[in-house]
Coordinates of N, CA and C in Angstrom, one line a residue:
M196 N 11.9 20.7 -30.2 CA 11.5 19.9 -29.0 C 10.3 20.7 -28.3
N197 N 9.4 20.0 -27.8 CA 8.2 20.5 -27.1 C 8.7 21.3 -25.9
K198 N 8.2 22.6 -25.9 CA 8.7 23.5 -24.8 C 8.2 23.0 -23.4
S199 N 6.9 22.4 -23.4 CA 6.4 21.9 -22.1 C 7.3 20.7 -21.6
F200 N 7.7 19.9 -22.6 CA 8.6 18.8 -22.2 C 9.9 19.3 -21.6
V201 N 10.5 20.3 -22.2 CA 11.7 20.9 -21.8 C 11.5 21.5 -20.4
N202 N 10.4 22.2 -20.1 CA 10.2 22.8 -18.8 C 10.0 21.7 -17.8
K203 N 9.4 20.6 -18.1 CA 9.2 19.5 -17.2 C 10.6 18.9 -16.8
R204 N 11.4 18.7 -17.8 CA 12.8 18.2 -17.6 C 13.6 19.1 -16.7
V205 N 13.5 20.4 -16.9 CA 14.2 21.4 -16.1 C 13.7 21.3 -14.6
I206 N 12.4 21.2 -14.4 CA 11.8 21.1 -13.1 C 12.3 19.8 -12.5
L207 N 12.2 18.7 -13.2 CA 12.6 17.4 -12.7 C 14.1 17.4 -12.3
C208 N 14.9 17.9 -13.1 CA 16.4 17.9 -12.8 C 16.6 18.8 -11.6
T209 N 15.9 20.0 -11.6 CA 16.1 20.9 -10.4 C 15.7 20.2 -9.1
A210 N 14.6 19.5 -9.2 CA 14.1 18.8 -8.0 C 15.1 17.7 -7.6
A211 N 15.6 17.0 -8.5 CA 16.6 15.9 -8.2 C 17.8 16.5 -7.6
L212 N 18.3 17.6 -8.2 CA 19.5 18.2 -7.6 C 19.3 18.8 -6.2
L213 N 18.2 19.4 -6.0 CA 17.9 19.9 -4.7 C 17.7 18.7 -3.7
G214 N 17.1 17.7 -4.1 CA 17.0 16.5 -3.2 C 18.4 15.9 -2.9
A215 N 19.2 15.8 -3.9 CA 20.6 15.3 -3.6 C 21.4 16.2 -2.7
F216 N 21.2 17.5 -3.0 CA 21.9 18.5 -2.2 C 21.5 18.5 -0.7
S217 N 20.2 18.4 -0.5 CA 19.7 18.3 0.9 C 20.0 17.0 1.6
M218 N 20.1 16.0 0.9 CA 20.5 14.7 1.5 C 22.0 14.7 1.8
S219 N 22.8 15.4 1.0 CA 24.2 15.4 1.3 C 24.5 16.1 2.5
G220 N 23.7 17.0 3.0 CA 23.9 17.8 4.2 C 23.4 17.0 5.4
C221 N 22.9 15.8 5.2 CA 22.4 15.0 6.3 C 23.4 13.9 6.7
G222 N 24.6 14.2 6.9 CA 25.7 13.2 7.2 C 25.4 12.5 8.5
N223 N 24.6 13.0 9.4 CA 24.3 12.4 10.6 C 23.1 11.6 10.6
T224 N 22.6 11.2 9.4 CA 21.4 10.4 9.3 C 21.7 9.0 9.8
S225 N 20.9 8.6 10.8 CA 21.1 7.2 11.3 C 20.5 6.2 10.4
E226 N 21.0 5.0 10.7 CA 20.5 3.8 9.9 C 18.9 3.7 10.1
E227 N 18.5 3.9 11.3 CA 17.1 3.8 11.6 C 16.3 4.8 10.8
E228 N 16.8 6.1 10.7 CA 16.1 7.1 9.9 C 16.1 6.8 8.4
K229 N 17.2 6.2 7.9 CA 17.2 5.7 6.5 C 16.2 4.6 6.3
E230 N 16.1 3.7 7.2 CA 15.1 2.6 7.1 C 13.7 3.2 7.1
L231 N 13.5 4.1 8.0 CA 12.2 4.7 8.1 C 11.8 5.5 6.9
A232 N 12.8 6.2 6.3 CA 12.6 6.9 5.0 C 12.2 6.0 3.9
G233 N 12.9 4.9 3.8 CA 12.6 3.9 2.7 C 11.2 3.3 2.9
F234 N 10.9 3.0 4.2 CA 9.6 2.5 4.5 C 8.5 3.5 4.1
S235 N 8.8 4.7 4.5 CA 7.8 5.8 4.2 C 7.6 5.9 2.7
A236 N 8.6 5.9 1.9 CA 8.5 6.0 0.5 C 7.7 4.8 -0.1
S237 N 8.0 3.6 0.4 CA 7.2 2.4 0.0 C 5.7 2.5 0.3
I238 N 5.4 3.0 1.5 CA 4.0 3.2 1.9 C 3.4 4.2 1.0
A239 N 4.1 5.3 0.7 CA 3.5 6.4 -0.1 C 3.2 5.9 -1.5
D240 N 4.2 5.1 -2.1 CA 4.0 4.6 -3.4 C 2.8 3.6 -3.5
F241 N 2.7 2.7 -2.5 CA 1.6 1.8 -2.4 C 0.3 2.5 -2.3
T242 N 0.2 3.5 -1.4 CA -1.0 4.3 -1.3 C -1.4 4.9 -2.6
D243 N -0.4 5.5 -3.3 CA -0.7 6.1 -4.6 C -1.3 5.1 -5.5
Y244 N -0.6 3.9 -5.5 CA -1.0 2.9 -6.4 C -2.5 2.4 -6.1
I245 N -2.8 2.3 -4.9 CA -4.2 1.9 -4.5 C -5.2 2.9 -5.0
Q246 N -4.9 4.2 -4.8 CA -5.8 5.2 -5.2 C -6.0 5.3 -6.7
E247 N -4.9 5.1 -7.5 CA -5.0 5.1 -8.9 C -5.8 3.9 -9.4
T248 N -5.5 2.8 -8.8 CA -6.2 1.5 -9.2 C -7.7 1.6 -8.9
D249 N -8.0 2.2 -7.7 CA -9.4 2.4 -7.4 C -10.1 3.2 -8.4
A250 N -9.5 4.3 -8.9 CA -10.1 5.1 -9.9 C -10.3 4.4 -11.2
K251 N -9.3 3.5 -11.6 CA -9.4 2.7 -12.8 C -10.6 1.8 -12.7
I252 N -10.7 1.1 -11.6 CA -11.8 0.1 -11.4 C -13.1 0.8 -11.5
N253 N -13.2 1.9 -10.8 CA -14.5 2.7 -10.7 C -14.9 3.3 -12.1
S254 N -13.9 3.5 -12.9 CA -14.2 4.1 -14.2 C -14.6 3.1 -15.3
L255 N -14.5 1.8 -15.0 CA -14.9 0.8 -15.9 C -16.4 0.9 -16.2
D256 N -16.8 0.7 -17.5 CA -18.2 0.7 -17.9 C -18.7 -0.7 -17.8
V257 N -19.5 -1.0 -16.9 CA -20.0 -2.4 -16.7 C -20.9 -2.8 -17.8
N258 N -21.3 -1.9 -18.7 CA -22.2 -2.3 -19.8 C -21.4 -2.8 -21.0
K259 N -20.1 -2.6 -21.0 CA -19.3 -3.0 -22.1 C -18.7 -4.4 -21.8
K260 N -18.8 -5.3 -22.7 CA -18.3 -6.6 -22.6 C -16.8 -6.7 -22.2
E261 N -16.0 -5.8 -22.8 CA -14.5 -5.8 -22.6 C -14.1 -5.4 -21.2
S262 N -15.1 -4.8 -20.5 CA -14.8 -4.4 -19.1 C -14.4 -5.5 -18.2
A263 N -14.9 -6.7 -18.4 CA -14.5 -7.9 -17.6 C -13.0 -8.2 -17.8
S264 N -12.5 -8.2 -19.1 CA -11.1 -8.5 -19.3 C -10.3 -7.3 -18.8
E265 N -10.7 -6.1 -18.9 CA -10.0 -4.9 -18.3 C -9.9 -5.1 -16.8
L266 N -11.0 -5.5 -16.2 CA -11.0 -5.7 -14.7 C -10.0 -6.7 -14.3
L267 N -9.9 -7.8 -15.1 CA -9.0 -8.9 -14.8 C -7.6 -8.5 -14.9
E268 N -7.3 -7.6 -15.9 CA -5.9 -7.1 -16.1 C -5.5 -6.2 -14.9
I269 N -6.4 -5.4 -14.5 CA -6.2 -4.5 -13.3 C -5.9 -5.4 -12.1
L270 N -6.8 -6.4 -11.9 CA -6.6 -7.3 -10.7 C -5.3 -8.0 -10.8
D271 N -4.9 -8.5 -12.0 CA -3.6 -9.1 -12.1 C -2.4 -8.2 -11.7
D272 N -2.5 -6.9 -12.1 CA -1.5 -6.0 -11.7 C -1.6 -5.8 -10.1
M273 N -2.8 -5.7 -9.6 CA -2.9 -5.5 -8.1 C -2.3 -6.7 -7.4
N274 N -2.5 -7.9 -7.9 CA -1.9 -9.1 -7.3 C -0.4 -9.0 -7.2
A275 N 0.2 -8.5 -8.3 CA 1.7 -8.4 -8.4 C 2.1 -7.3 -7.4
E276 N 1.4 -6.2 -7.4 CA 1.7 -5.0 -6.5 C 1.6 -5.4 -5.0
F277 N 0.6 -6.2 -4.7 CA 0.4 -6.6 -3.3 C 1.5 -7.6 -2.9
A278 N 1.9 -8.5 -3.8 CA 2.9 -9.4 -3.5 C 4.3 -8.7 -3.3
E279 N 4.5 -7.7 -4.1 CA 5.7 -6.9 -3.9 C 5.7 -6.1 -2.6
F280 N 4.5 -5.5 -2.3 CA 4.4 -4.8 -1.0 C 4.6 -5.7 0.2
S281 N 4.2 -6.9 0.1 CA 4.4 -7.8 1.2 C 5.8 -8.1 1.5
Q282 N 6.7 -7.7 0.6 CA 8.2 -8.0 0.8 C 9.0 -6.8 1.3
I283 N 8.3 -5.6 1.6 CA 9.0 -4.4 1.9 C 9.7 -4.6 3.3
Q284 N 10.8 -3.9 3.5 CA 11.5 -3.9 4.7 C 10.8 -2.9 5.7
V285 N 10.5 -3.4 6.9 CA 9.7 -2.7 7.9 C 10.5 -2.4 9.1
P286 N 10.5 -1.1 9.6 CA 11.2 -0.8 10.8 C 10.7 -1.7 12.0
D287 N 11.6 -2.0 12.9 CA 11.2 -2.9 14.0 C 10.0 -2.5 14.8
Q288 N 9.8 -1.2 15.0 CA 8.6 -0.8 15.8 C 7.3 -1.1 15.1
Y289 N 7.3 -1.6 13.9 CA 6.0 -2.0 13.2 C 6.0 -3.4 12.8
E290 N 6.3 -4.3 13.8 CA 6.4 -5.7 13.5 C 5.1 -6.4 13.1
S291 N 4.0 -5.7 13.3 CA 2.7 -6.3 12.8 C 2.5 -6.0 11.3
V292 N 3.1 -5.1 10.8 CA 2.9 -4.7 9.4 C 3.2 -5.8 8.4
P293 N 4.4 -6.5 8.5 CA 4.6 -7.6 7.6 C 3.6 -8.7 7.5
G294 N 3.1 -9.1 8.7 CA 2.0 -10.1 8.8 C 0.8 -9.6 8.1
L295 N 0.4 -8.4 8.3 CA -0.8 -7.8 7.6 C -0.6 -7.7 6.1
A296 N 0.6 -7.3 5.7 CA 0.9 -7.1 4.3 C 0.9 -8.5 3.6
K297 N 1.4 -9.5 4.3 CA 1.4 -10.9 3.7 C 0.0 -11.4 3.6
R298 N -0.8 -11.1 4.6 CA -2.2 -11.5 4.6 C -3.0 -10.8 3.5
A299 N -2.7 -9.5 3.3 CA -3.4 -8.7 2.2 C -3.0 -9.3 0.9
S300 N -1.7 -9.7 0.7 CA -1.3 -10.3 -0.5 C -1.9 -11.6 -0.8
E301 N -2.0 -12.5 0.2 CA -2.6 -13.8 0.1 C -4.1 -13.7 -0.3
D302 N -4.8 -12.8 0.4 CA -6.2 -12.6 0.1 C -6.4 -12.0 -1.3
M303 N -5.5 -11.1 -1.7 CA -5.7 -10.5 -3.0 C -5.4 -11.6 -4.1
S304 N -4.4 -12.5 -3.8 CA -4.1 -13.6 -4.8 C -5.3 -14.5 -4.9
L305 N -6.0 -14.8 -3.8 CA -7.2 -15.7 -3.9 C -8.3 -14.9 -4.6
A306 N -8.5 -13.7 -4.3 CA -9.5 -12.9 -5.0 C -9.3 -12.9 -6.5
V307 N -8.1 -12.6 -6.9 CA -7.8 -12.6 -8.4 C -8.1 -14.0 -9.0
S308 N -7.7 -15.0 -8.4 CA -7.9 -16.4 -8.9 C -9.4 -16.6 -9.0
Y309 N -10.1 -16.3 -8.0 CA -11.6 -16.5 -8.0 C -12.3 -15.6 -9.1
Y310 N -11.8 -14.4 -9.2 CA -12.4 -13.5 -10.2 C -12.1 -14.1 -11.6
H311 N -10.9 -14.6 -11.9 CA -10.6 -15.2 -13.2 C -11.6 -16.4 -13.4
T312 N -11.8 -17.2 -12.4 CA -12.7 -18.4 -12.5 C -14.1 -17.9 -12.8
A313 N -14.5 -16.9 -12.1 CA -15.9 -16.4 -12.3 C -16.1 -15.9 -13.7
Y314 N -15.2 -15.1 -14.2 CA -15.4 -14.4 -15.5 C -15.0 -15.2 -16.7
E315 N -14.1 -16.2 -16.5 CA -13.6 -17.0 -17.6 C -14.3 -18.3 -17.8
S316 N -15.3 -18.6 -16.9 CA -16.1 -19.8 -17.1 C -17.0 -19.6 -18.3
E317 N -17.5 -20.7 -18.8 CA -18.5 -20.5 -19.9 C -19.6 -19.6 -19.6
E318 N -20.1 -19.8 -18.4 CA -21.2 -18.9 -17.9 C -20.6 -18.2 -16.6
F319 N -20.9 -17.0 -16.4 CA -20.5 -16.2 -15.3 C -20.8 -17.0 -14.0
D320 N -19.9 -17.3 -13.1 CA -20.1 -18.0 -11.9 C -20.2 -17.1 -10.7
K321 N -21.4 -16.9 -10.3 CA -21.7 -15.9 -9.2 C -21.1 -16.4 -7.9
D322 N -21.0 -17.7 -7.6 CA -20.4 -18.1 -6.3 C -19.0 -17.8 -6.3
Y323 N -18.2 -18.0 -7.4 CA -16.8 -17.6 -7.4 C -16.7 -16.1 -7.3
A324 N -17.6 -15.3 -7.9 CA -17.5 -13.9 -7.9 C -17.7 -13.4 -6.4
D325 N -18.7 -14.0 -5.7 CA -18.9 -13.7 -4.3 C -17.7 -14.0 -3.4
A326 N -17.1 -15.2 -3.7 CA -15.9 -15.6 -2.9 C -14.8 -14.6 -3.2
A327 N -14.7 -14.2 -4.5 CA -13.6 -13.3 -4.9 C -13.8 -11.9 -4.2
Y328 N -15.0 -11.5 -4.2 CA -15.3 -10.2 -3.5 C -14.9 -10.2 -2.0
Q329 N -15.3 -11.3 -1.4 CA -15.0 -11.4 0.0 C -13.5 -11.4 0.3
C330 N -12.7 -12.2 -0.5 CA -11.3 -12.2 -0.4 C -10.7 -10.8 -0.7
Y331 N -11.2 -10.1 -1.7 CA -10.8 -8.7 -2.0 C -11.1 -7.8 -0.8
A332 N -12.3 -7.9 -0.2 CA -12.6 -7.1 0.9 C -11.7 -7.4 2.1
N333 N -11.4 -8.6 2.3 CA -10.4 -9.0 3.4 C -9.0 -8.4 3.2
S334 N -8.6 -8.4 1.9 CA -7.3 -7.9 1.6 C -7.3 -6.4 1.8
M335 N -8.3 -5.7 1.4 CA -8.4 -4.2 1.6 C -8.5 -3.9 3.1
K336 N -9.1 -4.8 3.9 CA -9.3 -4.6 5.3 C -7.9 -4.6 6.0
A337 N -7.1 -5.6 5.5 CA -5.7 -5.7 6.1 C -4.9 -4.5 5.7
V338 N -5.1 -3.9 4.5 CA -4.4 -2.7 4.2 C -4.9 -1.5 5.1
K339 N -6.1 -1.5 5.3 CA -6.7 -0.4 6.2 C -6.1 -0.6 7.6
Y340 N -5.9 -1.8 8.1 CA -5.4 -2.0 9.4 C -3.9 -1.6 9.5
I341 N -3.2 -1.7 8.4 CA -1.8 -1.2 8.3 C -1.8 0.3 8.5
G342 N -2.8 0.9 7.8 CA -2.9 2.4 8.0 C -3.2 2.8 9.4
Y343 N -4.0 2.0 10.1 CA -4.3 2.3 11.5 C -3.0 2.2 12.3
L344 N -2.2 1.2 12.1 CA -1.0 1.0 12.8 C 0.0 2.2 12.6
L345 N 0.1 2.6 11.3 CA 1.0 3.7 11.0 C 0.6 5.0 11.6
M346 N -0.7 5.2 11.8 CA -1.2 6.4 12.4 C -1.3 6.3 13.9
G347 N -0.9 5.1 14.4 CA -0.9 5.0 15.9 C -2.3 4.9 16.5
E348 N -3.3 4.5 15.6 CA -4.7 4.3 16.1 C -4.9 2.9 16.5
D349 N -6.0 2.7 17.3 CA -6.4 1.4 17.7 C -7.1 0.7 16.5
I350 N -6.8 -0.6 16.3 CA -7.5 -1.3 15.3 C -8.8 -1.9 15.8
P351 N -9.9 -1.8 15.1 CA -11.1 -2.3 15.6 C -11.0 -3.8 15.8
E352 N -11.6 -4.4 16.8 CA -11.5 -5.8 17.0 C -12.1 -6.6 15.9
D353 N -11.5 -7.6 15.5 CA -11.9 -8.5 14.4 C -11.4 -9.9 14.7
E354 N -12.3 -10.8 14.6 CA -11.8 -12.2 14.9 C -10.9 -12.8 13.9
N355 N -10.8 -12.1 12.7 CA -9.9 -12.6 11.7 C -8.6 -12.0 11.6
V356 N -8.3 -11.0 12.5 CA -7.0 -10.3 12.4 C -6.5 -10.2 13.8
T357 N -5.2 -10.6 14.0 CA -4.5 -10.5 15.3 C -3.3 -9.6 15.0
V358 N -3.2 -8.6 15.9 CA -2.0 -7.6 15.8 C -1.2 -7.7 17.0
Y359 N 0.0 -7.9 16.9 CA 0.9 -7.9 18.1 C 1.8 -6.7 18.0
E360 N 1.8 -5.9 19.1 CA 2.6 -4.7 19.1 C 3.5 -4.8 20.4
I361 N 4.8 -5.0 20.2 CA 5.7 -5.1 21.3 C 6.5 -3.8 21.5
T362 N 7.0 -3.3 20.4 CA 7.9 -2.2 20.4 C 7.4 -0.9 19.8
N363 N 6.1 -0.9 19.4 CA 5.5 0.3 18.7 C 5.3 1.4 19.8
D364 N 6.3 2.0 20.2 CA 6.2 3.0 21.3 C 6.1 4.4 20.8
E365 N 6.3 4.6 19.5 CA 6.3 5.9 18.9 C 5.6 5.9 17.6
R366 N 4.6 6.8 17.4 CA 3.9 6.9 16.1 C 4.8 7.3 15.0
I367 N 4.7 6.7 13.9 CA 5.6 7.0 12.7 C 5.4 8.4 12.3
I368 N 4.2 8.9 12.2 CA 3.9 10.3 11.8 C 4.6 11.3 12.7
D369 N 4.5 11.1 14.0 CA 5.2 12.0 14.9 C 6.7 12.0 14.7
K370 N 7.3 10.9 14.4 CA 8.7 10.8 14.1 C 9.1 11.6 12.8
W371 N 8.2 11.4 11.8 CA 8.5 12.1 10.6 C 8.4 13.7 10.7
L372 N 7.4 14.1 11.5 CA 7.1 15.5 11.6 C 8.0 16.2 12.6
S373 N 8.4 15.5 13.7 CA 9.1 16.3 14.7 C 10.6 16.1 14.7
G374 N 11.1 15.3 13.9 CA 12.6 15.1 13.8 C 13.0 14.1 14.9
D375 N 14.3 14.3 15.3 CA 14.9 13.3 16.2 C 14.4 13.6 17.6
K376 N 13.7 12.7 18.3 CA 13.2 12.9 19.6 C 14.3 12.9 20.6
E377 N 15.4 12.1 20.4 CA 16.5 12.1 21.3 C 17.2 13.4 21.5
D378 N 17.3 14.2 20.4 CA 17.9 15.5 20.4 C 17.1 16.4 21.3
E379 N 15.7 16.3 21.2 CA 14.9 17.2 22.0 C 15.0 16.9 23.4
A380 N 15.1 15.6 23.8 CA 15.2 15.1 25.2 C 16.5 15.6 25.8
D381 N 17.6 15.7 25.0 CA 18.9 16.1 25.5 C 18.9 17.6 25.8
T382 N 18.1 18.4 25.2 CA 18.1 19.8 25.4 C 17.3 20.2 26.6
D383 N 16.5 19.4 27.2 CA 15.7 19.7 28.3 C 16.4 19.7 29.6

C-alpha cells in the first residue's frame, strides 16, 4: 500500500478522533451554538466551493471549442450548489441571509439557463450571453451581501436588494472568536 496514502489515513483518523474527543467535552453546548456551528460549516463549504469553481472557470482556455461545454458543466454544478445553499438552516439573528441565498440561487438558475441558450444555439447568441452574465453578476452580488451580513458590515445601497435586520445584534465572527458572551457578562 502507498506509504503516503497510509500517512494521510493516519492523519485523517487522528483528526477525526481529536474532533470527537473535543466535542464530547462540550456537554454544555447550547442548541444555538450547535445551530451556529452547522451554519458556519455550511458557509465555509460554500465559500470553498465558490473559490474552487472560480479557479476552474478562470483556467478554461477560451480558444478551445470544448471550453464552452466545460463551462456549461461547471455552471450546471453551480446551479445545483446554489440551490442547495439556499436551503441551509440559518440562525435567527441572520434572517436576511435566506432571502439573499434564495435570490442568489434564482439568479444563478436564470444565468445557467441563458448561458445554455447562448452556447447551444446554432449560432452563439450574444443577447442571451449578456443576459446570462447580468444574472450571474446579480447572483454573485447577493453572495457578497451575505458575506457583508456575516461580517457585520453595512451593505452598500442597491435598489435591487433589500435587507431587513431585526435581531442581528451580534456579529457572527465575534461570537465564534470570543466564546459565550453571557458567561463573560456574569463574571463582571
